[in-house]
Amino acid sequence: MHTTLMHGEVSVDVHHLGGAVKLWCSTAHHHIGHLRQKSNSTVIEYWPREGAKQPWPPRDEWGSVRWWAVRCPDGCPHEFGGPVDIILRIVNEVGGDPTRTEGEYTLIRGNA
């Protein structure tokens, strides 16, 4: 989306840059990281609170993963995760909506 706003004599171009979904652990509601999608892109990146960005969703040897889990950087026991299809739907909704720049998702405790 591209919008031009007029402010006095100056026009300002505004572009929707996409959106980010904040990820939280369900135990203590610690911030784990973000999933970010640029506007008009199918590329999603996982930006952990600690560490380097990674492509998302992860792929296994068969080409897809149904459940995604990560560790809480604040040391909560277990892994926290969720179903890839639901998380992907939320990221796409936020990334494709020019009225939203951010969403949230709480990852649930796994068994690891």
PDB file of C-alpha atoms in Angstrom:
ATOM      1  CA  MET A   1       0.000   0.000   0.000  1.00  0.00           C
ATOM      2  CA  HIS A   2       1.182   3.491  -0.828  1.00  0.00           C
ATOM      3  CA  THR A   3      -0.366   6.622   0.646  1.00  0.00           C
ATOM      4  CA  THR A   4       0.503  10.270   0.136  1.00  0.00           C
ATOM      5  CA  LEU A   5      -0.297  12.567   3.034  1.00  0.00           C
ATOM      6  CA  MET A   6      -0.414  16.317   2.488  1.00  0.00           C
ATOM      7  CA  HIS A   7       0.957  18.390   5.347  1.00  0.00           C
ATOM      8  CA  GLY A   8       0.908  22.094   4.579  1.00  0.00           C
ATOM      9  CA  GLU A   9       3.030  22.597   1.463  1.00  0.00           C
ATOM     10  CA  VAL A  10       4.898  19.296   1.881  1.00  0.00           C
ATOM     11  CA  SER A  11       3.712  15.886   0.711  1.00  0.00           C
ATOM     12  CA  VAL A  12       4.899  12.895   2.682  1.00  0.00           C
ATOM     13  CA  ASP A  13       4.878   9.402   1.186  1.00  0.00           C
ATOM     14  CA  VAL A  14       3.949   6.630   3.583  1.00  0.00           C
ATOM     15  CA  HIS A  15       4.496   2.966   2.721  1.00  0.00           C
ATOM     16  CA  HIS A  16       3.177   0.023   4.694  1.00  0.00           C
ATOM     17  CA  LEU A  17       6.367  -1.821   5.644  1.00  0.00           C
ATOM     18  CA  GLY A  18       4.686  -4.973   6.902  1.00  0.00           C
ATOM     19  CA  GLY A  19       4.207  -6.183  10.413  1.00  0.00           C
ATOM     20  CA  ALA A  20       5.661  -8.066  13.322  1.00  0.00           C
ATOM     21  CA  VAL A  21       4.165 -10.586  15.698  1.00  0.00           C
ATOM     22  CA  LYS A  22       5.629 -10.489  19.216  1.00  0.00           C
ATOM     23  CA  LEU A  23       6.156 -13.945  20.704  1.00  0.00           C
ATOM     24  CA  TRP A  24       5.740 -14.628  24.433  1.00  0.00           C
ATOM     25  CA  CYS A  25       6.346 -17.684  26.626  1.00  0.00           C
ATOM     26  CA  SER A  26       3.197 -18.890  28.375  1.00  0.00           C
ATOM     27  CA  THR A  27       4.850 -19.531  31.757  1.00  0.00           C
ATOM     28  CA  ALA A  28       6.011 -16.036  32.735  1.00  0.00           C
ATOM     29  CA  HIS A  29       5.034 -14.016  29.655  1.00  0.00           C
ATOM     30  CA  HIS A  30       8.670 -13.324  28.754  1.00  0.00           C
ATOM     31  CA  HIS A  31       9.322 -11.791  25.348  1.00  0.00           C
ATOM     32  CA  ILE A  32      10.941 -14.473  23.151  1.00  0.00           C
ATOM     33  CA  GLY A  33      11.268 -12.603  19.851  1.00  0.00           C
ATOM     34  CA  HIS A  34       9.364 -11.493  16.730  1.00  0.00           C
ATOM     35  CA  LEU A  35       8.175 -12.969  13.472  1.00  0.00           C
ATOM     36  CA  ARG A  36       8.416 -10.248  10.818  1.00  0.00           C
ATOM     37  CA  GLN A  37       6.943 -10.071   7.341  1.00  0.00           C
ATOM     38  CA  LYS A  38       7.552  -7.238   4.915  1.00  0.00           C
ATOM     39  CA  SER A  39       4.595  -5.813   3.039  1.00  0.00           C
ATOM     40  CA  ASN A  40       3.774  -7.630  -0.223  1.00  0.00           C
ATOM     41  CA  SER A  41       6.196 -10.436   0.606  1.00  0.00           C
ATOM     42  CA  THR A  42       5.824 -14.088   1.472  1.00  0.00           C
ATOM     43  CA  VAL A  43       9.181 -14.067   3.270  1.00  0.00           C
ATOM     44  CA  ILE A  44       8.944 -14.300   7.051  1.00  0.00           C
ATOM     45  CA  GLU A  45      11.904 -13.999   9.406  1.00  0.00           C
ATOM     46  CA  TYR A  46      12.188 -15.061  13.022  1.00  0.00           C
ATOM     47  CA  TRP A  47      14.062 -12.449  15.048  1.00  0.00           C
ATOM     48  CA  PRO A  48      14.841 -14.048  18.407  1.00  0.00           C
ATOM     49  CA  ARG A  49      15.363 -11.677  21.303  1.00  0.00           C
ATOM     50  CA  GLU A  50      18.872 -13.106  21.506  1.00  0.00           C
ATOM     51  CA  GLY A  51      20.678 -14.343  18.424  1.00  0.00           C
ATOM     52  CA  ALA A  52      20.592 -13.921  14.662  1.00  0.00           C
ATOM     53  CA  LYS A  53      17.498 -13.744  12.499  1.00  0.00           C
ATOM     54  CA  GLN A  54      16.390 -16.949  10.794  1.00  0.00           C
ATOM     55  CA  PRO A  55      14.030 -17.842   7.943  1.00  0.00           C
ATOM     56  CA  TRP A  56      10.622 -18.994   9.114  1.00  0.00           C
ATOM     57  CA  PRO A  57       8.842 -21.390   9.133  1.00  0.00           C
ATOM     58  CA  PRO A  58      11.609 -23.950   9.565  1.00  0.00           C
ATOM     59  CA  ARG A  59      11.771 -26.889   7.168  1.00  0.00           C
ATOM     60  CA  ASP A  60      12.543 -30.519   7.940  1.00  0.00           C
ATOM     61  CA  GLU A  61      13.806 -33.139   5.485  1.00  0.00           C
ATOM     62  CA  TRP A  62      10.252 -33.497   4.084  1.00  0.00           C
ATOM     63  CA  GLY A  63       9.900 -29.774   3.473  1.00  0.00           C
ATOM     64  CA  SER A  64       7.648 -28.587   6.279  1.00  0.00           C
ATOM     65  CA  VAL A  65       7.156 -28.486  10.026  1.00  0.00           C
ATOM     66  CA  ARG A  66       3.717 -28.598  11.686  1.00  0.00           C
ATOM     67  CA  TRP A  67       4.793 -27.585  15.205  1.00  0.00           C
ATOM     68  CA  TRP A  68       7.403 -24.944  15.933  1.00  0.00           C
ATOM     69  CA  ALA A  69       9.093 -24.589  19.311  1.00  0.00           C
ATOM     70  CA  VAL A  70      11.855 -22.435  20.797  1.00  0.00           C
ATOM     71  CA  ARG A  71      13.441 -21.900  24.192  1.00  0.00           C
ATOM     72  CA  CYS A  72      12.667 -18.917  26.394  1.00  0.00           C
ATOM     73  CA  PRO A  73      15.758 -16.651  26.610  1.00  0.00           C
ATOM     74  CA  ASP A  74      14.941 -15.944  30.268  1.00  0.00           C
ATOM     75  CA  GLY A  75      15.516 -19.573  31.245  1.00  0.00           C
ATOM     76  CA  CYS A  76      11.980 -20.882  31.677  1.00  0.00           C
ATOM     77  CA  PRO A  77      12.031 -24.686  31.634  1.00  0.00           C
ATOM     78  CA  HIS A  78      10.736 -26.532  28.594  1.00  0.00           C
ATOM     79  CA  GLU A  79      10.271 -25.308  25.043  1.00  0.00           C
ATOM     80  CA  PHE A  80       7.415 -23.067  23.956  1.00  0.00           C
ATOM     81  CA  GLY A  81       5.674 -23.435  20.643  1.00  0.00           C
ATOM     82  CA  GLY A  82       2.568 -23.571  18.537  1.00  0.00           C
ATOM     83  CA  PRO A  83       1.090 -24.934  15.316  1.00  0.00           C
ATOM     84  CA  VAL A  84       2.862 -23.432  12.303  1.00  0.00           C
ATOM     85  CA  ASP A  85      -0.350 -23.011  10.279  1.00  0.00           C
ATOM     86  CA  ILE A  86      -2.046 -20.892  12.963  1.00  0.00           C
ATOM     87  CA  ILE A  87       1.049 -18.770  13.642  1.00  0.00           C
ATOM     88  CA  LEU A  88       1.520 -18.300   9.876  1.00  0.00           C
ATOM     89  CA  ARG A  89      -2.087 -17.124   9.510  1.00  0.00           C
ATOM     90  CA  ILE A  90      -1.576 -14.505  12.240  1.00  0.00           C
ATOM     91  CA  VAL A  91       1.706 -13.275  10.715  1.00  0.00           C
ATOM     92  CA  ASN A  92       0.052 -12.992   7.278  1.00  0.00           C
ATOM     93  CA  GLU A  93      -2.911 -11.075   8.732  1.00  0.00           C
ATOM     94  CA  VAL A  94      -0.662  -8.563  10.489  1.00  0.00           C
ATOM     95  CA  GLY A  95       1.793  -8.279   7.575  1.00  0.00           C
ATOM     96  CA  GLY A  96      -0.966  -7.763   5.028  1.00  0.00           C
ATOM     97  CA  ASP A  97      -3.021  -5.205   6.945  1.00  0.00           C
ATOM     98  CA  PRO A  98      -1.793  -1.620   6.497  1.00  0.00           C
ATOM     99  CA  THR A  99      -3.749  -0.543   9.580  1.00  0.00           C
ATOM    100  CA  ARG A 100      -1.748  -2.907  11.820  1.00  0.00           C
ATOM    101  CA  THR A 101       1.978  -2.967  12.439  1.00  0.00           C
ATOM    102  CA  GLU A 102       2.135  -5.424  15.320  1.00  0.00           C
ATOM    103  CA  GLY A 103       0.400  -8.460  16.742  1.00  0.00           C
ATOM    104  CA  GLU A 104       1.061 -10.889  19.594  1.00  0.00           C
ATOM    105  CA  TYR A 105       1.100 -14.644  20.045  1.00  0.00           C
ATOM    106  CA  THR A 106       1.721 -16.635  23.232  1.00  0.00           C
ATOM    107  CA  LEU A 107       3.631 -19.852  22.637  1.00  0.00           C
ATOM    108  CA  ILE A 108       2.501 -22.743  24.836  1.00  0.00           C
ATOM    109  CA  ARG A 109       4.711 -25.000  26.911  1.00  0.00           C
ATOM    110  CA  GLY A 110       5.890 -28.163  25.208  1.00  0.00           C
ATOM    111  CA  ASN A 111       7.178 -31.422  26.649  1.00  0.00           C
ATOM    112  CA  ALA A 112      10.904 -31.013  25.997  1.00  0.00           C
TER     113      ALA A 112
END
